[in-house]
CSV table of C-alpha atoms in Angstrom, one decimal:
chain,number,residue,atom,x,y,z
H,1,MET,CA,242.3,94.8,264.7
H,2,THR,CA,241.2,97.1,267.5
H,3,GLU,CA,243.7,99.4,269.1
H,4,LYS,CA,243.3,100.6,272.7
H,5,THR,CA,245.4,103.2,274.4
H,6,PHE,CA,245.5,103.8,278.1
H,7,ASP,CA,248.1,105.7,280.2
H,8,GLY,CA,250.3,106.1,277.1
H,9,ILE,CA,250.5,102.4,276.5
H,10,THR,CA,249.1,101.0,273.3
H,11,ASP,CA,247.9,97.4,273.2
H,12,ARG,CA,246.3,95.5,270.4
H,13,ILE,CA,243.5,93.1,270.7
H,14,THR,CA,243.4,90.8,267.7
H,15,ASP,CA,240.1,89.3,266.7
H,16,ARG,CA,241.3,87.7,263.5
H,17,ILE,CA,242.8,84.4,262.5
H,18,THR,CA,246.4,84.1,263.7
H,19,ASP,CA,247.0,80.4,263.1
H,20,GLY,CA,245.1,79.6,259.9
H,21,THR,CA,243.2,76.7,261.6
H,22,THR,CA,240.1,78.5,262.9
H,23,ASP,CA,237.5,80.4,261.0
H,24,GLU,CA,236.9,84.1,261.7
H,25,PRO,CA,233.5,83.7,263.4
H,26,THR,CA,234.8,81.0,265.7
H,27,ARG,CA,237.8,83.2,266.7
H,28,ALA,CA,235.7,86.2,267.3
H,29,ARG,CA,233.4,84.1,269.5
H,30,ASP,CA,236.4,82.8,271.4
H,31,VAL,CA,237.7,86.3,272.1
H,32,ARG,CA,234.3,87.4,273.3
H,33,ALA,CA,234.1,84.3,275.6
H,34,ILE,CA,237.6,85.1,276.9
H,35,ARG,CA,236.7,88.7,277.6
H,36,GLU,CA,233.6,87.4,279.5
H,37,VAL,CA,235.8,85.2,281.7
H,38,VAL,CA,237.9,88.3,282.6
H,39,ALA,CA,234.7,90.3,283.3
H,40,VAL,CA,233.6,87.5,285.7
H,41,VAL,CA,237.1,87.7,287.4
H,42,GLU,CA,236.4,91.4,287.9
H,43,ARG,CA,232.9,90.8,289.3
H,44,THR,CA,234.0,88.1,291.6
H,45,GLN,CA,237.0,90.1,292.9
H,46,ARG,CA,234.8,93.2,293.5
H,47,ALA,CA,232.2,91.0,295.4
H,48,LYS,CA,235.0,89.1,297.2
H,49,ASP,CA,233.3,85.9,295.9
H,50,PRO,CA,235.7,83.0,296.1
H,51,ASP,CA,233.3,80.4,294.8
H,52,GLY,CA,232.5,82.5,291.7
H,53,PHE,CA,236.2,83.0,291.1
H,54,LEU,CA,237.0,79.3,291.6
H,55,ALA,CA,234.3,78.3,289.1
H,56,LEU,CA,236.5,79.8,286.4
H,57,PHE,CA,239.4,77.3,286.8
H,58,ARG,CA,240.3,74.1,285.2
H,59,PRO,CA,240.7,71.2,287.7
H,60,ASP,CA,244.6,71.2,287.3
H,61,PRO,CA,245.6,74.9,287.5
H,62,LEU,CA,248.8,76.7,288.4
H,63,TRP,CA,248.7,80.2,289.8
H,64,THR,CA,251.3,82.7,291.0
H,65,THR,CA,250.1,85.7,293.1
H,66,ALA,CA,251.3,89.3,292.6
H,67,HIS,CA,253.6,88.7,295.6
H,68,GLY,CA,255.2,85.6,294.1
H,69,ARG,CA,253.4,82.9,296.1
H,70,VAL,CA,253.1,79.8,293.9
H,71,LEU,CA,249.9,77.8,294.1
H,72,VAL,CA,249.8,74.4,292.5
H,73,GLY,CA,246.5,72.6,291.9
H,74,PHE,CA,242.9,73.6,292.5
H,75,ASP,CA,243.0,72.8,296.2
H,76,ALA,CA,245.9,75.2,296.9
H,77,ILE,CA,244.2,78.0,294.8
H,78,ALA,CA,240.9,77.4,296.6
H,79,ALA,CA,242.5,77.5,300.1
H,80,PHE,CA,244.3,80.8,299.2
H,81,THR,CA,241.3,82.3,297.5
H,82,ARG,CA,238.9,81.5,300.4
H,83,GLU,CA,241.4,83.1,302.8
H,84,ALA,CA,242.6,86.1,300.9
H,85,PRO,CA,239.7,88.0,299.2
H,86,PRO,CA,237.2,87.7,302.1
H,87,ARG,CA,239.7,89.3,304.5
H,88,ALA,CA,241.0,91.8,302.0
H,89,ASP,CA,240.6,95.2,303.6
H,90,TRP,CA,241.0,97.5,300.6
H,91,ASP,CA,238.5,100.2,299.8
H,92,GLY,CA,237.6,101.2,296.3
H,93,GLU,CA,237.1,99.1,293.3
H,94,VAL,CA,239.1,97.0,290.9
H,95,THR,CA,238.8,96.8,287.1
H,96,TYR,CA,240.1,94.2,284.7
H,97,GLU,CA,240.5,94.8,281.0
H,98,VAL,CA,241.7,92.4,278.3
H,99,ALA,CA,244.8,94.1,276.8
H,100,HIS,CA,245.9,91.4,274.4
H,101,VAL,CA,244.9,87.9,273.3
H,102,ARG,CA,247.4,85.5,271.6
H,103,PHE,CA,246.1,82.1,270.4
H,104,LEU,CA,248.8,79.5,270.9
H,105,ARG,CA,246.5,76.9,269.5
H,106,PRO,CA,242.8,77.1,268.6
H,107,ASP,CA,241.9,75.9,272.2
H,108,VAL,CA,244.7,77.7,274.1
H,109,ALA,CA,245.2,81.4,274.5
H,110,ALA,CA,247.6,83.7,276.4
H,111,VAL,CA,245.6,86.6,277.7
H,112,LYS,CA,247.3,89.8,279.0
H,113,VAL,CA,245.1,91.8,281.4
H,114,ARG,CA,245.3,95.3,282.8
H,115,GLN,CA,244.1,95.3,286.4
H,116,VAL,CA,243.7,98.6,288.2
H,117,HIS,CA,242.7,99.0,291.9
H,118,HIS,CA,241.1,102.4,292.3
H,119,GLY,CA,241.5,103.3,295.9
H,120,PRO,CA,241.1,106.4,298.1
H,121,GLU,CA,244.8,107.0,298.1
H,122,GLY,CA,245.2,106.6,294.3
H,123,ASP,CA,245.4,103.8,291.8
H,124,SER,CA,247.7,100.8,291.7
H,125,GLU,CA,248.1,98.5,288.7
H,126,GLY,CA,248.7,94.9,288.0
H,127,THR,CA,249.4,93.1,284.8
H,128,PRO,CA,248.1,89.5,285.0
H,129,LEU,CA,248.9,87.0,282.4
H,130,TYR,CA,246.4,84.2,282.0
H,131,LEU,CA,246.8,81.0,280.1
H,132,MET,CA,243.3,79.9,279.2
H,133,SER,CA,242.1,76.8,277.6
H,134,ARG,CA,238.8,75.8,276.1
H,135,ASP,CA,237.4,72.6,277.6
H,136,GLU,CA,235.4,69.9,275.8
H,137,ASP,CA,232.1,71.7,276.1
H,138,GLY,CA,233.5,74.9,274.7
H,139,ARG,CA,234.0,76.9,277.9
H,140,TRP,CA,237.1,78.9,278.3
H,141,LEU,CA,238.7,78.4,281.7
H,142,LEU,CA,241.8,79.7,283.6
H,143,HIS,CA,244.6,77.1,283.5
H,144,VAL,CA,247.7,79.1,284.5
H,145,GLY,CA,247.9,82.6,285.9
H,146,ARG,CA,250.7,85.0,286.9
H,147,ASN,CA,249.8,88.3,288.5
H,148,THR,CA,252.5,91.0,288.5
H,149,ALA,CA,252.3,94.2,290.4
H,150,VAL,CA,253.4,97.3,288.4
H,151,GLN,CA,256.0,99.2,290.2
H,152,ALA,CA,255.7,103.0,290.2
H,153,GLY,CA,258.4,105.0,288.4
């Protein structure tokens, strides 16, 4: 178990067996693959690359934005993604860090992420929760997502 602390909050990332059905090397590979998906989310958001971001989704996703807009299905997410990031007018950079992984089944994981926008007027934070699933060829993809803005104070 690896423990990370940021801004006084301690989160644990578990790379060990939690359900007794998957061997240790497989679970560690899955956690690495999940972290890589989150790293690609970060890269595509920084680059304002909707196609790269959309390539991370299963065909039947569900997404809720930080402002509560519910997007059902790939087409709805694609339309929003193609409109929102390219016109986003923020300066600075955004970082995404896996804070916690909980395997619900060997092929389904709940992934808590720490998202920080580092802007000229200071940082703002989000706490996305992704439900990811492994497809038939072993790729981990986004299935459900809920982004929540962290309120100051």
